[in-house]
Amino acid sequence: MGDYATHVQNAQKLLEALDVEKQLSRRVRGLLSEHVIGIAQVEALLALAEAINAGNRAADQNVSDIHS
């Protein structure tokens, strides 16, 4: 079965490993959150660019219609 000191040492190693896992999990969640925010920002910029292009096309069409 092993002696008491071995069990205590194994328990300490397990607790340390769990703490490291929890810290890594927290870091990974933080990085994922940053990436999700970054993706949302890129999508918003693309939507803005699309709206600007649509507005420019409409303005160009109006100018074309006026000069026709």
Coordinates of N, CA and C in Angstrom, one line a residue:
M1 N 0.8 -1.2 0.0 CA 0.0 0.0 0.0 C 0.8 1.3 0.0
G2 N 2.0 1.2 0.5 CA 2.9 2.3 0.6 C 2.7 3.0 1.9
D3 N 3.7 3.8 2.2 CA 3.7 4.5 3.5 C 2.9 5.8 3.4
Y4 N 2.7 6.4 4.6 CA 1.9 7.6 4.7 C 2.6 8.7 3.9
A5 N 3.9 8.8 4.1 CA 4.7 9.9 3.4 C 4.5 9.8 1.9
T6 N 4.5 8.6 1.4 CA 4.4 8.5 -0.1 C 3.0 8.9 -0.5
H7 N 1.9 8.6 0.3 CA 0.6 9.0 -0.1 C 0.5 10.6 0.0
V8 N 1.1 11.2 1.0 CA 1.1 12.6 1.1 C 1.8 13.3 -0.1
Q9 N 2.9 12.7 -0.4 CA 3.7 13.2 -1.5 C 2.9 13.1 -2.9
N10 N 2.3 12.0 -3.1 CA 1.5 11.8 -4.3 C 0.3 12.7 -4.3
A11 N -0.3 13.0 -3.1 CA -1.5 13.9 -3.1 C -1.0 15.3 -3.4
Q12 N 0.2 15.7 -2.9 CA 0.7 17.0 -3.1 C 1.0 17.2 -4.6
K13 N 1.5 16.2 -5.3 CA 1.8 16.2 -6.7 C 0.5 16.3 -7.5
L14 N -0.5 15.6 -7.1 CA -1.8 15.7 -7.7 C -2.4 17.1 -7.6
L15 N -2.4 17.6 -6.4 CA -2.9 19.0 -6.2 C -2.1 20.0 -7.0
E16 N -0.8 19.9 -7.1 CA 0.0 20.8 -7.9 C -0.4 20.7 -9.4
A17 N -0.6 19.4 -9.9 CA -1.0 19.2 -11.3 C -2.3 19.8 -11.5
L18 N -3.3 19.6 -10.6 CA -4.6 20.2 -10.8 C -4.6 21.7 -10.8
D19 N -3.7 22.3 -10.0 CA -3.6 23.8 -10.0 C -3.0 24.3 -11.3
V20 N -2.0 23.6 -11.8 CA -1.4 23.9 -13.1 C -2.5 23.8 -14.2
E21 N -3.2 22.7 -14.1 CA -4.3 22.6 -15.1 C -5.3 23.7 -15.1
K22 N -5.7 24.1 -13.8 CA -6.7 25.2 -13.7 C -6.1 26.5 -14.2
Q23 N -4.8 26.7 -13.9 CA -4.2 28.0 -14.4 C -4.1 28.0 -16.0
L24 N -3.8 26.8 -16.5 CA -3.7 26.8 -18.0 C -5.1 26.9 -18.6
S25 N -6.1 26.3 -18.0 CA -7.5 26.4 -18.5 C -7.9 27.9 -18.4
R26 N -7.6 28.6 -17.4 CA -7.9 30.0 -17.2 C -7.3 30.8 -18.4
R27 N -6.0 30.5 -18.6 CA -5.3 31.2 -19.7 C -5.9 30.9 -21.0
V28 N -6.2 29.7 -21.3 CA -6.8 29.3 -22.6 C -8.1 30.0 -22.8
R29 N -8.9 30.0 -21.7 CA -10.2 30.7 -21.8 C -10.0 32.2 -22.1
G30 N -9.0 32.8 -21.5 CA -8.7 34.2 -21.7 C -8.3 34.4 -23.1
L31 N -7.4 33.6 -23.7 CA -7.0 33.7 -25.1 C -8.2 33.5 -26.0
L32 N -9.0 32.5 -25.7 CA -10.2 32.3 -26.6 C -11.1 33.5 -26.6
S33 N -11.3 34.1 -25.4 CA -12.1 35.3 -25.3 C -11.5 36.4 -26.2
E34 N -10.2 36.6 -26.1 CA -9.6 37.7 -26.9 C -9.7 37.4 -28.4
H35 N -9.6 36.1 -28.8 CA -9.8 35.8 -30.2 C -11.2 36.0 -30.7
V36 N -12.2 35.7 -29.8 CA -13.6 35.9 -30.2 C -13.9 37.3 -30.3
I37 N -13.3 38.2 -29.4 CA -13.5 39.6 -29.5 C -12.8 40.1 -30.8
G38 N -11.6 39.6 -31.1 CA -10.9 40.0 -32.3 C -11.7 39.6 -33.6
I39 N -12.3 38.5 -33.6 CA -13.1 38.0 -34.7 C -14.3 38.9 -34.9
A40 N -15.0 39.2 -33.8 CA -16.2 40.1 -33.8 C -15.8 41.5 -34.4
Q41 N -14.6 42.0 -34.0 CA -14.2 43.3 -34.4 C -13.9 43.2 -35.9
V42 N -13.3 42.2 -36.4 CA -13.0 42.0 -37.9 C -14.4 42.0 -38.6
E43 N -15.3 41.2 -38.1 CA -16.6 41.1 -38.8 C -17.3 42.4 -38.8
A44 N -17.2 43.2 -37.7 CA -17.8 44.5 -37.7 C -17.2 45.4 -38.7
L45 N -15.9 45.4 -38.9 CA -15.2 46.2 -39.8 C -15.6 45.8 -41.3
L46 N -15.7 44.5 -41.5 CA -16.1 44.0 -42.8 C -17.5 44.5 -43.2
A47 N -18.4 44.4 -42.2 CA -19.8 44.9 -42.4 C -19.8 46.4 -42.7
L48 N -19.0 47.1 -42.0 CA -18.9 48.6 -42.2 C -18.3 48.9 -43.6
A49 N -17.3 48.1 -44.0 CA -16.8 48.3 -45.3 C -17.8 48.0 -46.4
E50 N -18.6 46.9 -46.2 CA -19.6 46.6 -47.1 C -20.7 47.7 -47.2
A51 N -21.1 48.2 -46.1 CA -22.1 49.3 -46.0 C -21.5 50.5 -46.7
I52 N -20.3 50.9 -46.5 CA -19.7 52.0 -47.2 C -19.6 51.8 -48.7
N53 N -19.3 50.6 -49.1 CA -19.2 50.3 -50.6 C -20.6 50.4 -51.2
A54 N -21.6 49.9 -50.4 CA -23.0 50.0 -50.9 C -23.4 51.4 -51.1
G55 N -23.1 52.2 -50.1 CA -23.4 53.7 -50.1 C -22.7 54.3 -51.3
N56 N -21.5 54.0 -51.5 CA -20.7 54.6 -52.7 C -21.3 54.2 -54.0
R57 N -21.7 52.9 -54.1 CA -22.4 52.5 -55.3 C -23.7 53.2 -55.6
A58 N -24.4 53.4 -54.5 CA -25.7 54.1 -54.6 C -25.5 55.6 -55.0
A59 N -24.5 56.2 -54.4 CA -24.1 57.6 -54.8 C -23.7 57.7 -56.2
D60 N -22.8 56.7 -56.7 CA -22.4 56.7 -58.1 C -23.6 56.5 -59.0
Q61 N -24.5 55.7 -58.6 CA -25.7 55.5 -59.5 C -26.5 56.7 -59.6
N62 N -26.7 57.4 -58.4 CA -27.4 58.7 -58.4 C -26.8 59.7 -59.3
V63 N -25.5 59.8 -59.3 CA -24.7 60.8 -60.1 C -24.9 60.4 -61.6
S64 N -24.9 59.1 -61.8 CA -25.0 58.6 -63.2 C -26.4 58.9 -63.7
D65 N -27.5 58.7 -62.8 CA -28.8 59.0 -63.2 C -29.0 60.5 -63.5
I66 N -28.4 61.3 -62.7 CA -28.6 62.8 -62.8 C -28.0 63.2 -64.2
H67 N -26.8 62.6 -64.5 CA -26.2 63.1 -65.8 C -26.7 62.4 -67.0
S68 N -27.7 61.5 -66.8 CA -28.3 60.8 -68.0 C -29.4 61.5 -68.6

